[in-house]
């Protein structure tokens, strides 16, 4: 249980209020209910409306509600109690949403996990949140089994619920508009066969891992839906923990961000910023495990009663056809998706005229691409800014008055300042400092990390502000611009790569003595991952750069894998023995600028 706090509104003298859209209130009323209540209400209002479309097959709000109830009943039947954490590990699909709301219905806490993570990485999402139940897709069940076998016996899972993508797909042939590329189609239809009902051990069928842990049961998604177990009363309150999304940092393993129903509800109801409504049809391609994809594809969509056309992974040809065929009106994306769509030889044939609102973040939209969107399709790209700690946006550009390569202005109820990162004195307009933020969507702290929580907040003008770790400036109209970051982080196509985490994984390679991860400039991804490696003596002359890359592909998520490897005899170190990563980063930047 998290204690509620009284929220103090931002000062009315903040400069952005002079340019605040006349159609919008300064703040939004946050419902005093749980997030589950949103689905219950929408399923009552629009029972037969398609909540999600997955390769042409609709899932209505009535069906979504029933599936979530069945999942909640099963969770409680295997011992999940109020406040327990349940890890959710799969690509975008209707089952993700049903599982998400099922966990909430059971009064439990959602722990979303990046489906790109491998077994070595997934162990952390069993032990750190103290999860005893996982809901995953069949293609990832082998990673769950391998990770579970490698954690201490006291920390192991007792129940795993497994679904296949084909559980939510049409049984017949796909319509032309829904046909994915051959690679994606092969991936969708390559779900490993699930264990038989009699033998629930992974490893008894093709596509799973032979090693397993005694006492862990594996259950089929379709069996859970068929059982229709009825859960007990829904008792979660607004200030109860609802979700524990993980974010990394400068040191150590990823940390869970404690979000309550109230902090998530704040941005859930803020959809009016982008003209959200029940009439909307949105493209759900940003990963749902990620705070942005979750807000717009899972929470906001259900609250508003719109329809989401789901893509499990990016496919530019399919995206273009789906926007055209289903008359998609809203698309939240990352800039590289738009760049890739324009690179398609077929993009002239795509009908994007139905799009009314296109927004995104994670990386700056190149001005030339934004101009093409405006010139060719009459669309203004509305960039936004936020963090896992702020439940996605804390800043956004109003679509009617957007600025390019700009974070936008603080949204409903948000107060942001630019301060000197050392003295915490507010910087004059136009000067660079650290962005600090407070608002109703700011998280309650890091799970089991009180020291990190304390270090992330600062008292400013008698209010508690979150230190974003990003350096930026504010113009005279109250719009914010990012210039650099205090935190050591690489932004690769919107995916945050934390060097300390990649380094920790690389140290498991027997050939690596030391490693330092830095960012390298990349024309398409913005930044990409580079590893500066010192090899062990016995590996020199035997291990190649490609060997390191190939090993990384097997042991870490694809976006973390170093695309560049440089061997050196030694890493530069300070007098205290710390690796001087900033020196290596500056040298890389000089080379890129040469």
Coordinates of C-alpha atoms in Angstrom, one line a residue:
X1 CA 0.0 0.0 0.0
X2 CA 1.3 3.4 -1.0
X3 CA 0.3 6.5 1.0
X4 CA -1.6 9.1 -1.0
X5 CA -0.1 12.6 -1.2
X6 CA -1.8 15.9 -1.8
X7 CA -0.9 17.2 -5.2
X8 CA -0.1 20.9 -5.5
X9 CA -0.8 22.4 -8.9
X10 CA 2.0 24.1 -10.9
X11 CA 2.3 27.9 -10.6
X12 CA 0.0 29.8 -13.0
X13 CA 2.9 32.0 -13.9
X14 CA 4.7 29.3 -15.9
X15 CA 5.4 30.6 -19.4
X16 CA 3.8 27.7 -21.4
X17 CA 0.4 28.5 -20.0
X18 CA 0.3 31.6 -22.4
X19 CA 0.4 29.1 -25.3
X20 CA -1.7 26.3 -23.7
X21 CA -4.3 25.0 -26.2
X22 CA -7.7 26.7 -25.6
X23 CA -9.5 23.3 -26.1
X24 CA -7.7 21.7 -23.1
X25 CA -8.1 22.1 -19.3
X26 CA -4.9 22.9 -17.4
X27 CA -5.4 19.7 -15.3
X28 CA -7.4 16.6 -15.6
X29 CA -9.6 15.0 -12.9
X30 CA -8.1 11.6 -12.0
X31 CA -10.8 8.9 -11.2
X32 CA -10.6 7.5 -7.7
X33 CA -10.8 4.0 -9.0
X34 CA -8.4 1.2 -10.0
X35 CA -7.3 0.6 -13.6
X36 CA -9.4 -2.5 -13.7
X37 CA -12.5 -0.4 -13.4
X38 CA -11.7 1.2 -16.7
X39 CA -12.1 -2.1 -18.6
X40 CA -15.3 -3.0 -16.6
X41 CA -16.9 0.3 -17.6
X42 CA -15.8 0.2 -21.3
X43 CA -16.9 -3.5 -21.6
X44 CA -20.3 -2.4 -20.3
X45 CA -20.5 0.6 -22.7
X46 CA -19.2 -1.0 -25.8
X47 CA -19.5 -4.8 -25.3
X48 CA -19.5 -5.8 -29.0
X49 CA -17.0 -3.3 -30.2
X50 CA -13.6 -4.5 -31.3
X51 CA -11.1 -3.6 -28.7
X52 CA -8.2 -5.2 -30.6
X53 CA -7.7 -6.5 -34.2
X54 CA -4.9 -9.1 -34.6
X55 CA -4.3 -10.1 -38.2
X56 CA -7.9 -9.4 -39.0
X57 CA -9.4 -11.2 -36.0
X58 CA -11.3 -8.9 -33.6
X59 CA -11.4 -9.3 -29.8
X60 CA -14.4 -7.4 -28.5
X61 CA -14.5 -5.6 -25.2
X62 CA -16.9 -8.2 -23.8
X63 CA -14.5 -11.0 -24.8
X64 CA -11.5 -9.1 -23.4
X65 CA -13.3 -8.6 -20.1
X66 CA -14.2 -12.3 -19.9
X67 CA -10.6 -13.4 -20.7
X68 CA -9.2 -11.1 -18.0
X69 CA -11.7 -12.5 -15.5
X70 CA -10.7 -16.0 -16.4
X71 CA -7.0 -15.2 -16.0
X72 CA -7.7 -13.5 -12.6
X73 CA -9.6 -16.6 -11.5
X74 CA -6.7 -18.8 -12.5
X75 CA -4.1 -16.6 -10.8
X76 CA -6.0 -16.7 -7.5
X77 CA -6.4 -20.5 -7.9
X78 CA -2.6 -20.9 -8.0
X79 CA -2.1 -18.7 -4.9
X80 CA -1.7 -15.2 -6.2
X81 CA -2.7 -12.7 -3.4
X82 CA -3.2 -9.0 -3.4
X83 CA 0.1 -7.2 -4.0
X84 CA 1.9 -10.2 -5.4
X85 CA 4.0 -9.6 -8.5
X86 CA 3.3 -11.4 -11.8
X87 CA 5.8 -11.2 -14.7
X88 CA 4.3 -10.6 -18.1
X89 CA 6.7 -11.7 -20.9
X90 CA 5.5 -11.6 -24.5
X91 CA 5.3 -9.5 -27.7
X92 CA 2.3 -7.4 -28.6
X93 CA -0.8 -9.6 -28.9
X94 CA -4.3 -9.6 -27.5
X95 CA -3.3 -12.0 -24.8
X96 CA -0.9 -9.4 -23.4
X97 CA -3.8 -7.1 -22.7
X98 CA -6.0 -9.8 -21.3
X99 CA -3.2 -11.0 -19.0
X100 CA -2.4 -7.4 -18.0
X101 CA -6.0 -6.7 -16.9
X102 CA -6.3 -10.2 -15.4
X103 CA -3.4 -9.5 -13.1
X104 CA -5.0 -6.2 -12.1
X105 CA -8.4 -7.9 -11.6
X106 CA -6.6 -10.3 -9.2
X107 CA -5.4 -7.3 -7.2
X108 CA -1.9 -8.2 -8.1
X109 CA 1.0 -6.2 -9.7
X110 CA 2.1 -6.4 -13.3
X111 CA 5.8 -6.8 -14.0
X112 CA 6.2 -6.2 -17.8
X113 CA 9.3 -7.8 -19.2
X114 CA 11.0 -7.0 -22.6
X115 CA 10.4 -10.0 -24.8
X116 CA 13.8 -9.5 -26.4
X117 CA 15.4 -10.6 -23.1
X118 CA 17.1 -13.9 -23.1
X119 CA 17.2 -16.5 -20.2
X120 CA 20.3 -14.9 -18.6
X121 CA 18.5 -11.5 -18.4
X122 CA 15.1 -13.0 -17.4
X123 CA 16.4 -14.4 -14.2
X124 CA 16.3 -10.9 -12.7
X125 CA 12.6 -10.6 -13.4
X126 CA 12.0 -13.7 -11.3
X127 CA 14.2 -13.0 -8.3
X128 CA 14.1 -9.2 -8.0
X129 CA 10.3 -8.6 -8.0
X130 CA 9.9 -11.9 -6.1
X131 CA 7.5 -13.2 -8.8
X132 CA 6.3 -16.7 -8.4
X133 CA 4.0 -16.7 -11.5
X134 CA 4.9 -15.8 -15.1
X135 CA 2.6 -15.4 -18.1
X136 CA 4.5 -15.8 -21.3
X137 CA 4.2 -16.7 -25.0
X138 CA 5.3 -20.2 -26.1
X139 CA 8.3 -18.8 -28.0
X140 CA 9.7 -17.5 -24.7
X141 CA 8.8 -20.5 -22.5
X142 CA 12.2 -22.0 -23.0
X143 CA 13.9 -18.9 -21.6
X144 CA 11.6 -18.9 -18.6
X145 CA 12.4 -22.6 -17.9
X146 CA 16.2 -22.0 -18.3
X147 CA 16.1 -18.9 -16.1
X148 CA 14.0 -20.6 -13.5
X149 CA 16.3 -23.5 -13.3
X150 CA 19.2 -21.1 -12.6
X151 CA 17.8 -19.1 -9.7
X152 CA 18.0 -20.3 -6.1
X153 CA 15.4 -22.9 -5.3
X154 CA 13.7 -20.6 -2.8
X155 CA 13.1 -18.0 -5.6
X156 CA 11.8 -20.3 -8.2
X157 CA 8.4 -20.0 -10.0
X158 CA 5.6 -22.3 -9.1
X159 CA 3.3 -21.5 -12.0
X160 CA 3.7 -20.5 -15.7
X161 CA 0.8 -19.7 -18.0
X162 CA 1.7 -20.1 -21.7
X163 CA 0.0 -18.9 -24.8
X164 CA 0.6 -19.1 -28.5
X165 CA 0.1 -16.3 -30.9
X166 CA -2.1 -18.5 -33.0
X167 CA -4.5 -18.7 -30.0
X168 CA -5.6 -15.2 -31.0
X169 CA -5.2 -15.4 -34.8
X170 CA -7.8 -16.3 -37.5
X171 CA -8.0 -20.0 -38.1
X172 CA -8.2 -19.6 -41.9
X173 CA -6.1 -17.7 -44.4
X174 CA -5.3 -14.1 -43.7
X175 CA -6.8 -11.3 -45.8
X176 CA -4.4 -9.5 -48.1
X177 CA -4.3 -6.4 -45.9
X178 CA -3.2 -8.4 -42.9
X179 CA -0.5 -10.5 -44.5
X180 CA 2.8 -9.9 -42.8
X181 CA 6.2 -10.2 -44.5
X182 CA 7.4 -13.8 -44.9
X183 CA 9.8 -13.4 -42.0
X184 CA 7.2 -12.2 -39.6
X185 CA 4.6 -14.8 -40.8
X186 CA 7.1 -17.5 -40.2
X187 CA 7.8 -16.2 -36.7
X188 CA 4.1 -16.0 -35.9
X189 CA 3.4 -19.5 -36.9
X190 CA 6.5 -21.0 -35.4
X191 CA 5.2 -21.1 -31.8
X192 CA 6.7 -24.2 -30.2
X193 CA 4.1 -26.9 -29.5
X194 CA 2.9 -26.7 -26.0
X195 CA 3.3 -29.5 -23.4
X196 CA 0.5 -32.1 -23.2
X197 CA -2.1 -31.7 -20.5
X198 CA -0.7 -34.8 -18.8
X199 CA 2.9 -33.7 -18.8
X200 CA 3.4 -30.1 -18.1
X201 CA 7.2 -30.1 -18.0
X202 CA 8.9 -27.9 -20.6
X203 CA 11.2 -30.2 -22.6
X204 CA 8.6 -32.8 -23.4
X205 CA 7.8 -31.3 -26.7
X206 CA 9.8 -29.6 -29.6
X207 CA 10.9 -26.0 -29.0
X208 CA 11.3 -26.1 -25.2
X209 CA 14.3 -26.7 -22.9
X210 CA 15.0 -30.1 -21.5
X211 CA 16.0 -28.7 -18.1
X212 CA 13.2 -27.8 -15.8
X213 CA 12.6 -27.1 -12.1
X214 CA 10.6 -29.5 -9.9
X215 CA 7.4 -28.0 -8.6
X216 CA 6.9 -25.6 -11.5
X217 CA 3.6 -26.2 -13.4
X218 CA 2.9 -25.1 -16.9
X219 CA -0.6 -24.3 -18.0
X220 CA -2.1 -23.6 -21.4
X221 CA -3.8 -20.3 -22.1
X222 CA -6.7 -22.0 -23.8
X223 CA -7.3 -24.3 -20.8
X224 CA -7.5 -21.3 -18.5
X225 CA -10.1 -19.6 -20.7
X226 CA -12.1 -22.8 -20.9
X227 CA -12.1 -23.2 -17.1
X228 CA -13.7 -19.8 -16.6
X229 CA -12.7 -19.7 -12.9
X230 CA -14.4 -16.8 -11.1
X231 CA -12.1 -14.6 -9.1
X232 CA -12.9 -13.2 -5.7
X233 CA -13.7 -9.5 -5.1
X234 CA -11.7 -6.8 -6.7
X235 CA -10.2 -4.8 -3.8
X236 CA -7.4 -2.8 -5.2
X237 CA -7.4 0.9 -4.3
X238 CA -6.0 3.9 -6.2
X239 CA -2.8 4.1 -4.1
X240 CA -2.1 0.4 -4.3
X241 CA 0.9 -0.8 -6.4
X242 CA -0.3 -1.7 -9.9
X243 CA 2.8 -2.1 -12.0
X244 CA 6.5 -2.6 -11.7
X245 CA 8.2 -1.7 -15.0
X246 CA 12.0 -1.9 -14.9
X247 CA 14.5 0.6 -15.9
X248 CA 18.3 0.5 -15.7
X249 CA 20.7 3.1 -14.6
X250 CA 24.4 3.9 -14.4
X251 CA 25.2 1.0 -12.1
X252 CA 23.8 -2.4 -11.3
X253 CA 20.9 -4.4 -12.6
X254 CA 17.5 -2.9 -13.7
X255 CA 15.4 -1.4 -11.0
X256 CA 11.6 -1.6 -10.7
X257 CA 9.6 1.6 -10.8
X258 CA 6.7 1.6 -8.4
X259 CA 3.6 2.8 -10.1
X260 CA 0.2 2.8 -8.4
X261 CA -3.2 2.8 -10.0
X262 CA -3.3 6.5 -9.4
X263 CA 0.0 7.4 -11.0
X264 CA -0.9 5.3 -14.1
X265 CA -4.4 6.7 -14.2
X266 CA -3.1 10.3 -14.5
X267 CA -1.7 9.7 -18.0
X268 CA -4.4 7.2 -18.9
X269 CA -7.1 9.9 -18.7
X270 CA -4.9 12.5 -20.4
X271 CA -5.7 11.2 -23.9
X272 CA -7.6 14.3 -24.8
X273 CA -4.3 15.9 -25.5
X274 CA -4.1 13.9 -28.7
X275 CA -7.8 14.0 -29.5
X276 CA -8.5 10.5 -28.0
X277 CA -12.0 9.0 -28.1
X278 CA -14.1 5.9 -28.7
X279 CA -14.0 6.6 -32.4
X280 CA -10.2 6.3 -32.6
X281 CA -8.5 3.5 -34.5
X282 CA -4.9 3.3 -33.5
X283 CA -1.9 1.3 -34.6
X284 CA -0.4 -0.6 -31.7
X285 CA 3.2 -1.3 -32.8
X286 CA 5.2 0.3 -30.0
X287 CA 6.0 -2.6 -27.7
X288 CA 3.4 -3.0 -25.0
X289 CA 5.9 -4.0 -22.3
X290 CA 7.4 -0.5 -22.8
X291 CA 5.8 2.3 -20.8
X292 CA 4.8 4.2 -24.0
X293 CA 3.3 1.2 -25.8
X294 CA 1.5 0.2 -22.6
X295 CA 0.0 3.7 -22.0
X296 CA -1.3 4.1 -25.5
X297 CA -2.0 0.5 -26.5
X298 CA -3.2 -1.0 -23.2
X299 CA -4.3 1.6 -20.7
X300 CA -5.4 4.7 -22.7
X301 CA -7.0 2.7 -25.5
X302 CA -9.2 0.7 -23.1
X303 CA -10.1 3.8 -21.0
X304 CA -11.2 5.6 -24.2
X305 CA -13.0 2.7 -25.8
X306 CA -11.1 2.9 -29.1
X307 CA -9.9 0.1 -31.3
X308 CA -6.2 -1.0 -31.6
X309 CA -4.8 -2.7 -34.6
X310 CA -1.9 -4.8 -33.2
X311 CA 1.4 -5.5 -34.8
X312 CA 3.6 -7.8 -32.7
X313 CA 6.7 -6.3 -34.2
X314 CA 7.6 -3.6 -36.8
X315 CA 6.9 -4.5 -40.4
X316 CA 6.8 -1.4 -42.7
X317 CA 4.8 -3.0 -45.5
X318 CA 2.2 -4.4 -43.1
X319 CA 2.0 -1.1 -41.2
X320 CA 1.4 0.7 -44.4
X321 CA -1.3 -1.7 -45.5
X322 CA -3.0 -1.7 -42.1
X323 CA -3.2 2.0 -41.9
X324 CA -4.7 2.1 -45.3
X325 CA -7.2 -0.8 -44.8
X326 CA -8.4 -0.1 -41.3
X327 CA -8.4 3.7 -41.7
X328 CA -6.1 4.2 -38.7
X329 CA -6.5 7.6 -37.1
X330 CA -3.9 7.7 -34.4
X331 CA -0.3 6.4 -34.5
X332 CA 2.2 6.6 -31.6
X333 CA 5.6 5.6 -32.9
X334 CA 9.3 6.2 -32.8
X335 CA 10.9 8.3 -35.5
X336 CA 12.8 5.3 -37.1
X337 CA 9.4 3.7 -37.9
X338 CA 8.4 6.7 -40.0
X339 CA 11.8 6.8 -41.6
X340 CA 11.6 3.2 -42.5
X341 CA 8.0 3.6 -43.9
X342 CA 9.2 6.3 -46.2
X343 CA 12.0 4.0 -47.3
X344 CA 9.5 1.4 -48.6
X345 CA 9.4 1.2 -52.4
X346 CA 5.6 1.0 -51.9
X347 CA 5.0 3.9 -49.6
X348 CA 3.4 6.0 -52.4
X349 CA 0.6 3.4 -52.6
X350 CA -0.2 3.6 -48.9
X351 CA -3.2 5.7 -48.0
X352 CA -2.4 7.7 -44.9
X353 CA -5.2 10.2 -45.3
X354 CA -7.1 8.7 -42.3
X355 CA -4.3 9.6 -39.9
X356 CA -5.4 12.6 -37.7
X357 CA -2.7 12.4 -35.0
X358 CA 0.9 11.1 -35.2
X359 CA 3.1 11.4 -32.2
X360 CA 6.1 9.8 -30.6
X361 CA 9.4 10.1 -28.8
X362 CA 12.4 8.2 -27.7
X363 CA 14.5 10.0 -30.2
X364 CA 14.3 13.3 -32.1
X365 CA 12.4 13.3 -35.4
X366 CA 14.8 14.5 -38.2
X367 CA 13.5 17.8 -39.5
X368 CA 13.6 16.6 -43.1
X369 CA 11.3 13.6 -42.3
X370 CA 8.9 15.8 -40.3
X371 CA 8.7 18.2 -43.3
X372 CA 7.9 15.3 -45.6
X373 CA 5.1 14.2 -43.3
X374 CA 3.7 17.7 -43.4
X375 CA 4.2 18.4 -47.1
X376 CA 3.0 15.0 -48.5
X377 CA 0.4 14.0 -45.9
X378 CA -0.5 17.2 -44.0
X379 CA 0.6 15.6 -40.7
X380 CA 2.4 17.4 -37.9
X381 CA 4.5 15.1 -35.9
X382 CA 3.9 15.9 -32.2
X383 CA 7.0 14.9 -30.3
X384 CA 6.7 14.1 -26.6
X385 CA 9.0 13.3 -23.7
X386 CA 8.8 11.1 -20.7
X387 CA 10.4 8.3 -18.7
X388 CA 9.4 5.0 -17.2
X389 CA 9.4 6.9 -13.9
X390 CA 6.8 9.4 -15.2
X391 CA 4.5 6.7 -16.8
X392 CA 5.4 7.9 -20.3
X393 CA 4.7 11.6 -21.1
X394 CA 5.5 14.5 -18.8
X395 CA 5.9 16.8 -21.8
X396 CA 4.3 16.9 -25.2
X397 CA 3.9 19.2 -28.2
X398 CA 0.3 20.3 -28.7
X399 CA -0.5 19.1 -32.3
X400 CA -1.9 22.5 -33.2
X401 CA 1.3 24.3 -32.2
X402 CA 4.2 21.8 -32.3
X403 CA 7.9 22.6 -32.5
X404 CA 10.3 20.3 -34.3
X405 CA 13.0 18.4 -32.3
X406 CA 11.4 19.7 -29.2
X407 CA 10.2 17.8 -26.1
X408 CA 7.1 20.0 -25.9
X409 CA 5.5 21.7 -22.9
X410 CA 4.7 20.2 -19.5
X411 CA 1.3 18.5 -19.8
X412 CA -1.7 18.3 -17.4
X413 CA -0.6 19.2 -13.8
X414 CA 3.1 18.9 -14.5
X415 CA 5.7 21.4 -13.2
X416 CA 9.1 21.2 -14.8
X417 CA 12.2 23.3 -14.2
X418 CA 15.7 23.5 -15.5
X419 CA 18.2 23.7 -12.7
X420 CA 22.0 23.7 -12.1
X421 CA 22.6 20.0 -11.4
X422 CA 25.0 20.8 -8.6
X423 CA 23.5 23.9 -6.9
X424 CA 19.9 23.2 -7.9
X425 CA 19.5 26.9 -8.7
X426 CA 17.0 27.5 -11.5
X427 CA 18.6 28.4 -14.8
X428 CA 17.6 31.4 -16.8
X429 CA 15.5 30.9 -19.9
X430 CA 17.6 29.4 -22.7
X431 CA 20.4 28.1 -20.5
X432 CA 21.2 24.4 -20.1
X433 CA 20.7 22.5 -16.9
X434 CA 19.1 19.4 -15.5
X435 CA 15.4 18.9 -16.1
X436 CA 13.5 18.2 -12.9
X437 CA 9.8 17.3 -12.9
X438 CA 6.8 16.8 -10.6
X439 CA 3.3 15.8 -11.5
X440 CA 0.5 13.3 -10.7
X441 CA 2.1 10.6 -12.9
X442 CA 5.5 10.5 -11.2
X443 CA 6.4 7.1 -9.7
X444 CA 6.7 6.4 -6.0
X445 CA 10.3 5.1 -6.0
X446 CA 12.4 2.2 -7.0
X447 CA 11.4 -1.2 -5.7
X448 CA 13.7 -2.3 -2.8
X449 CA 16.1 0.5 -3.5
X450 CA 15.5 3.2 -1.0
X451 CA 18.9 4.8 -1.5
X452 CA 18.3 5.2 -5.3
X453 CA 14.9 6.5 -4.6
X454 CA 16.2 9.2 -2.2
X455 CA 18.9 10.2 -4.7
X456 CA 16.3 10.6 -7.5
X457 CA 14.2 13.3 -5.7
X458 CA 15.1 16.8 -4.7
X459 CA 13.2 19.5 -2.7
X460 CA 12.7 22.6 -4.8
X461 CA 10.4 25.4 -3.8
X462 CA 9.0 23.3 -1.0
X463 CA 7.9 20.5 -3.4
X464 CA 9.5 17.2 -4.3
X465 CA 10.8 17.0 -7.8
X466 CA 12.1 14.0 -9.7
X467 CA 15.6 14.4 -11.2
X468 CA 15.4 13.2 -14.8
X469 CA 19.1 13.0 -15.4
X470 CA 18.5 14.7 -18.7
X471 CA 20.1 18.1 -19.6
X472 CA 18.0 20.6 -21.5
X473 CA 16.8 24.1 -21.8
X474 CA 13.5 25.9 -21.8
X475 CA 12.7 28.6 -24.4
X476 CA 10.8 31.8 -23.7
X477 CA 7.4 30.1 -24.5
X478 CA 7.9 27.3 -22.0
X479 CA 8.8 24.6 -24.5
X480 CA 11.6 22.2 -23.4
X481 CA 14.5 21.0 -25.5
X482 CA 17.0 18.2 -24.6
X483 CA 20.7 18.8 -25.1
X484 CA 22.5 15.9 -23.4
X485 CA 22.1 13.5 -20.5
X486 CA 23.7 13.2 -17.1
X487 CA 23.0 9.6 -17.0
X488 CA 25.2 7.2 -18.9
X489 CA 22.8 5.8 -21.5
X490 CA 22.6 5.0 -25.2
X491 CA 19.5 5.7 -27.2
X492 CA 19.3 3.2 -30.1
X493 CA 16.1 3.8 -32.1
X494 CA 14.2 4.8 -28.9
X495 CA 15.5 1.7 -26.9
X496 CA 17.4 2.7 -23.9
X497 CA 20.7 0.8 -23.5
X498 CA 22.4 1.1 -20.2
X499 CA 26.1 0.4 -20.5
X500 CA 26.6 -1.0 -17.0
X501 CA 24.1 -3.8 -17.8
X502 CA 25.7 -4.7 -21.1
X503 CA 29.1 -4.7 -19.5
X504 CA 27.9 -7.0 -16.7
X505 CA 26.7 -9.5 -19.3
X506 CA 29.9 -9.2 -21.4
X507 CA 32.0 -10.1 -18.4
X508 CA 30.4 -13.6 -18.5
X509 CA 32.2 -14.2 -21.8
X510 CA 35.3 -16.3 -21.0
X511 CA 37.4 -14.3 -23.5
X512 CA 36.7 -10.9 -22.0
X513 CA 38.9 -9.5 -19.3
X514 CA 37.4 -6.0 -19.3
X515 CA 34.8 -4.1 -21.3
X516 CA 33.5 -0.6 -21.6
X517 CA 30.3 0.2 -23.5
X518 CA 29.9 3.5 -25.3
X519 CA 27.7 5.1 -27.9
X520 CA 28.6 5.4 -31.5
X521 CA 26.9 7.6 -34.0
X522 CA 24.5 5.7 -36.4
X523 CA 22.7 7.3 -39.3
X524 CA 19.6 5.2 -38.9
X525 CA 19.4 4.3 -35.2
X526 CA 20.7 7.7 -34.0
X527 CA 23.1 5.9 -31.7
X528 CA 24.4 2.3 -31.6
X529 CA 26.3 0.2 -29.1
X530 CA 30.0 -0.1 -29.2
X531 CA 32.1 -2.3 -27.0
X532 CA 35.7 -1.5 -26.2
X533 CA 37.2 -4.8 -25.0
X534 CA 40.3 -6.0 -23.3
X535 CA 40.8 -9.7 -24.1
X536 CA 42.2 -12.2 -21.7
X537 CA 45.8 -13.2 -22.5
X538 CA 44.8 -16.7 -23.7
X539 CA 42.1 -15.2 -26.0
X540 CA 44.3 -12.7 -27.9
X541 CA 44.8 -13.7 -31.5
X542 CA 42.1 -16.4 -31.2
X543 CA 39.0 -14.3 -30.5
X544 CA 37.7 -12.0 -33.2
X545 CA 35.4 -9.0 -32.9
X546 CA 32.7 -11.0 -34.6
X547 CA 33.1 -13.7 -32.0
X548 CA 32.2 -11.2 -29.3
X549 CA 29.1 -10.0 -31.3
X550 CA 27.9 -13.5 -32.0
X551 CA 28.2 -14.4 -28.3
X552 CA 26.3 -11.3 -27.3
X553 CA 23.5 -12.2 -29.7
X554 CA 23.0 -15.5 -27.8
X555 CA 23.0 -13.9 -24.4
X556 CA 21.3 -10.6 -24.5
X557 CA 18.4 -8.7 -26.2
X558 CA 19.1 -7.7 -29.7
X559 CA 19.0 -4.0 -29.1
X560 CA 21.8 -4.3 -26.4
X561 CA 24.1 -6.3 -28.7
X562 CA 27.3 -4.3 -29.6
X563 CA 27.2 -3.6 -33.3
X564 CA 30.9 -2.5 -33.1
X565 CA 33.7 -4.0 -31.1
X566 CA 37.2 -2.5 -30.7
X567 CA 40.0 -4.5 -29.0
X568 CA 42.4 -2.5 -26.8
X569 CA 45.3 -3.4 -24.6
X570 CA 44.0 -1.5 -21.6
X571 CA 41.1 0.8 -20.6
X572 CA 41.8 4.3 -19.3
X573 CA 41.3 4.5 -15.6
X574 CA 41.2 7.1 -12.9
X575 CA 43.4 7.2 -9.8
X576 CA 40.8 5.3 -7.9
X577 CA 40.7 2.6 -10.6
X578 CA 37.4 3.5 -12.2
X579 CA 37.1 3.1 -16.0
X580 CA 37.1 6.5 -17.6
X581 CA 34.2 5.8 -19.9
X582 CA 33.6 9.5 -20.6
X583 CA 37.1 9.8 -22.2
X584 CA 36.4 6.8 -24.5
X585 CA 33.0 8.4 -25.4
X586 CA 34.6 11.7 -26.2
X587 CA 37.2 10.1 -28.4
X588 CA 34.5 8.2 -30.3
X589 CA 32.6 11.5 -30.8
X590 CA 35.7 13.2 -32.2
X591 CA 36.2 10.3 -34.6
X592 CA 32.6 10.5 -35.7
X593 CA 32.9 14.3 -36.2
X594 CA 36.1 14.1 -38.2

